Structure formats: C-alpha cells, structure tokens
PDB file of C-alpha atoms in Angstrom:
ATOM      1  CA  LEU A  21     112.292 102.700  99.553  1.00 89.00           C
ATOM      2  CA  SER A  22     113.545 106.376 100.650  1.00 94.00           C
ATOM      3  CA  GLY A  23     113.171 110.312  99.429  1.00 97.00           C
ATOM      4  CA  LEU A  24     108.995 109.821  98.875  1.00 98.00           C
ATOM      5  CA  ASP A  25     106.818 112.534  97.638  1.00 98.00           C
ATOM      6  CA  LEU A  26     103.674 110.760  99.548  1.00 98.00           C
ATOM      7  CA  VAL A  27     102.625 108.385 101.356  1.00 98.00           C
ATOM      8  CA  TYR A  28      98.786 107.374 101.704  1.00 98.00           C
ATOM      9  CA  SER A  29      97.544 104.660 103.578  1.00 97.00           C
ATOM     10  CA  ALA A  30      93.819 104.119 104.154  1.00 95.00           C
ATOM     11  CA  GLY A  31      92.102 100.566 105.546  1.00 93.00           C
ATOM     12  CA  LEU A  32      95.214  99.352 107.510  1.00 97.00           C
ATOM     13  CA  TYR A  33      95.323 101.119 110.376  1.00 98.00           C
ATOM     14  CA  ASP A  34      91.763 100.374 111.465  1.00 95.00           C
ATOM     15  CA  TYR A  35      93.488  96.837 112.239  1.00 95.00           C
ATOM     16  CA  LEU A  36      96.620  98.278 113.999  1.00 97.00           C
ATOM     17  CA  THR A  37      96.856  98.548 117.727  1.00 97.00           C
ATOM     18  CA  GLU A  38      98.461 101.724 119.348  1.00 96.00           C
ATOM     19  CA  GLY A  39     102.254 100.523 119.687  1.00 97.00           C
ATOM     20  CA  VAL A  40     101.948  99.241 116.118  1.00 98.00           C
ATOM     21  CA  ALA A  41     100.936 102.211 113.914  1.00 98.00           C
ATOM     22  CA  ARG A  42     102.994 104.574 115.773  1.00 97.00           C
ATOM     23  CA  ARG A  43     105.961 102.809 114.815  1.00 98.00           C
ATOM     24  CA  LEU A  44     104.845 102.168 111.733  1.00 98.00           C
ATOM     25  CA  THR A  45     103.909 105.782 111.414  1.00 98.00           C
ATOM     26  CA  ASN A  46     107.592 107.075 112.437  1.00 98.00           C
ATOM     27  CA  LEU A  47     108.536 104.422 109.869  1.00 98.00           C
ATOM     28  CA  LEU A  48     106.976 105.790 107.282  1.00 98.00           C
ATOM     29  CA  TYR A  49     107.475 109.353 108.256  1.00 98.00           C
ATOM     30  CA  SER A  50     111.172 109.256 107.773  1.00 98.00           C
ATOM     31  CA  LYS A  51     111.068 107.460 104.372  1.00 98.00           C
ATOM     32  CA  LEU A  52     109.655 111.023 103.237  1.00 98.00           C
ATOM     33  CA  ARG A  53     112.124 113.084 101.450  1.00 98.00           C
ATOM     34  CA  PRO A  54     111.990 117.365 103.213  1.00 98.00           C
ATOM     35  CA  GLY A  55     108.447 118.570 102.572  1.00 98.00           C
ATOM     36  CA  GLY A  56     107.426 114.980 101.394  1.00 98.00           C
ATOM     37  CA  ARG A  57     103.496 114.609 102.711  1.00 98.00           C
ATOM     38  CA  LEU A  58     101.905 111.302 104.555  1.00 98.00           C
ATOM     39  CA  LEU A  59      98.129 111.012 104.624  1.00 98.00           C
ATOM     40  CA  VAL A  60      97.190 107.679 107.884  1.00 98.00           C
ATOM     41  CA  GLY A  61      93.716 106.825 107.127  1.00 98.00           C
ATOM     42  CA  ASN A  62      91.819 105.435 110.340  1.00 97.00           C
ATOM     43  CA  LEU A  63      87.866 105.214 110.482  1.00 93.00           C
ATOM     44  CA  THR A  64      85.859 106.616 113.607  1.00 93.00           C
ATOM     45  CA  GLU A  65      83.385 104.508 115.309  1.00 87.00           C
ATOM     46  CA  ILE A  66      79.509 105.256 113.696  1.00 79.00           C
ATOM     47  CA  PRO A  67      77.324 104.631 116.955  1.00 74.00           C
ATOM     48  CA  ASP A  68      74.331 103.662 114.823  1.00 75.00           C
ATOM     49  CA  SER A  69      75.823 101.169 112.316  1.00 69.00           C
ATOM     50  CA  THR A  70      79.364  99.689 114.047  1.00 68.00           C
ATOM     51  CA  TRP A  71      77.784  97.079 115.831  1.00 63.00           C
ATOM     52  CA  VAL A  72      76.199  95.706 112.097  1.00 66.00           C
ATOM     53  CA  MET A  73      80.180  95.191 111.274  1.00 68.00           C
ATOM     54  CA  GLU A  74      80.860  93.531 114.874  1.00 66.00           C
ATOM     55  CA  TYR A  75      78.490  91.449 116.190  1.00 65.00           C
ATOM     56  CA  VAL A  76      76.910  90.854 112.769  1.00 67.00           C
ATOM     57  CA  VAL A  77      79.543  89.985 110.323  1.00 65.00           C
ATOM     58  CA  GLY A  78      82.222  89.314 113.385  1.00 67.00           C
ATOM     59  CA  TRP A  79      84.764  92.560 111.286  1.00 69.00           C
ATOM     60  CA  HIS A  80      86.546  94.174 114.745  1.00 82.00           C
ATOM     61  CA  LEU A  81      88.023  97.429 113.557  1.00 89.00           C
ATOM     62  CA  VAL A  82      90.333  99.278 115.831  1.00 94.00           C
ATOM     63  CA  TYR A  83      88.816 103.083 115.496  1.00 94.00           C
ATOM     64  CA  ARG A  84      90.461 105.770 116.348  1.00 96.00           C
ATOM     65  CA  THR A  85      89.221 109.656 116.854  1.00 96.00           C
ATOM     66  CA  GLU A  86      90.976 113.504 116.429  1.00 97.00           C
ATOM     67  CA  GLU A  87      93.014 113.320 119.480  1.00 97.00           C
ATOM     68  CA  SER A  88      94.267 109.519 119.183  1.00 97.00           C
ATOM     69  CA  MET A  89      94.850 110.478 115.451  1.00 97.00           C
ATOM     70  CA  MET A  90      96.938 113.667 116.423  1.00 98.00           C
ATOM     71  CA  ARG A  91      99.239 111.623 118.849  1.00 97.00           C
ATOM     72  CA  LEU A  92     100.417 109.147 116.105  1.00 97.00           C
ATOM     73  CA  GLY A  93     101.545 112.462 114.774  1.00 97.00           C
ATOM     74  CA  ARG A  94     102.966 114.458 117.493  1.00 96.00           C
ATOM     75  CA  SER A  95     106.052 111.503 118.615  1.00 92.00           C
ATOM     76  CA  LEU A  96     107.164 112.334 114.560  1.00 98.00           C
ATOM     77  CA  ASP A  97     111.190 113.126 114.652  1.00 96.00           C
ATOM     78  CA  PRO A  98     111.680 115.781 113.891  1.00 97.00           C
ATOM     79  CA  ALA A  99     108.717 117.538 114.246  1.00 97.00           C
ATOM     80  CA  PRO A 100     106.351 117.971 111.269  1.00 98.00           C
ATOM     81  CA  ALA A 101     106.324 121.412 109.326  1.00 98.00           C
ATOM     82  CA  HIS A 102     102.781 120.876 109.310  1.00 98.00           C
ATOM     83  CA  MET A 103     100.419 118.507 111.423  1.00 98.00           C
ATOM     84  CA  GLY A 104      96.405 118.107 110.946  1.00 98.00           C
ATOM     85  CA  ILE A 105      93.149 116.336 110.465  1.00 98.00           C
ATOM     86  CA  THR A 106      91.242 115.515 107.515  1.00 96.00           C
ATOM     87  CA  ARG A 107      88.146 113.541 106.703  1.00 96.00           C
ATOM     88  CA  ASP A 108      86.789 112.080 103.872  1.00 95.00           C
ATOM     89  CA  SER A 109      83.010 113.157 101.972  1.00 95.00           C
ATOM     90  CA  THR A 110      81.294 110.931 104.352  1.00 91.00           C
ATOM     91  CA  GLY A 111      82.848 112.370 107.621  1.00 92.00           C
ATOM     92  CA  HIS A 112      84.198 108.420 108.602  1.00 91.00           C
ATOM     93  CA  CYS A 113      87.359 108.440 107.981  1.00 95.00           C
ATOM     94  CA  LEU A 114      90.063 110.668 109.354  1.00 97.00           C
ATOM     95  CA  PHE A 115      93.128 111.301 107.540  1.00 98.00           C
ATOM     96  CA  LEU A 116      96.226 112.645 109.909  1.00 98.00           C
ATOM     97  CA  ASP A 117      97.935 114.608 107.311  1.00 98.00           C
ATOM     98  CA  VAL A 118     102.148 115.542 108.400  1.00 98.00           C
ATOM     99  CA  GLU A 119     104.546 117.386 105.929  1.00 98.00           C
ATOM    100  CA  ARG A 120     107.869 116.953 106.945  1.00 98.00           C
ATOM    101  CA  PRO A 121     109.397 120.336 107.045  1.00 98.00           C
ATOM    102  CA  SER A 122     111.804 121.011 104.003  1.00 95.00           C
TER     103      SER A 122
END
C-alpha cells in the first residue's frame, strides 16, 4: 500500500510500547500521498474508572497524554505540514492528527 489519502487507527496504539508506536507511526505516515492525513487514536487515563479495567477485568492498556502523542508526530520525516491533537466527543480518546506535506 502507498499513496493513501487517509490512514485511521483507533484501539490499536493502546497496546503498543513507545518504541513500537513510534515505528508504526513512521511506517503509516510513509504510506500517505502528499497531502494525505494520518489519525492515530489512543485512550487517556481516567482516574475514576481506569482502575476498574486494570484490577477488576485485568485489561491493561497503554494510556498516553497529549505530549506523548505529539512526540510520535515529532519523529516523522518529512515534518508534517500540520500536526495537532483532536479529542473524541468523550474527551477520553486523543487523536494525533498529521498531514503529509504536499
């Protein structure tokens, strides 16, 4: 695959270590056409409910902050034409939103 207009990921990065997430982000970004867009989602930690998933259900995720998501974008080459963070309607899922330069 190459020359893609959009690559969208939600529910995957929550399981990836920092190094793997960085490499995958670079790989996905390389598949975009000039002007293509990459949206990578990751949950944030919610202090009043995250513990339930981990200690009651045994479901462990990698939670990221806006800063850690932006770090994934800063490693991209060439540097994105646009890079920012968007949240879903709940406010608990961050999306790294990058556009490959034209």
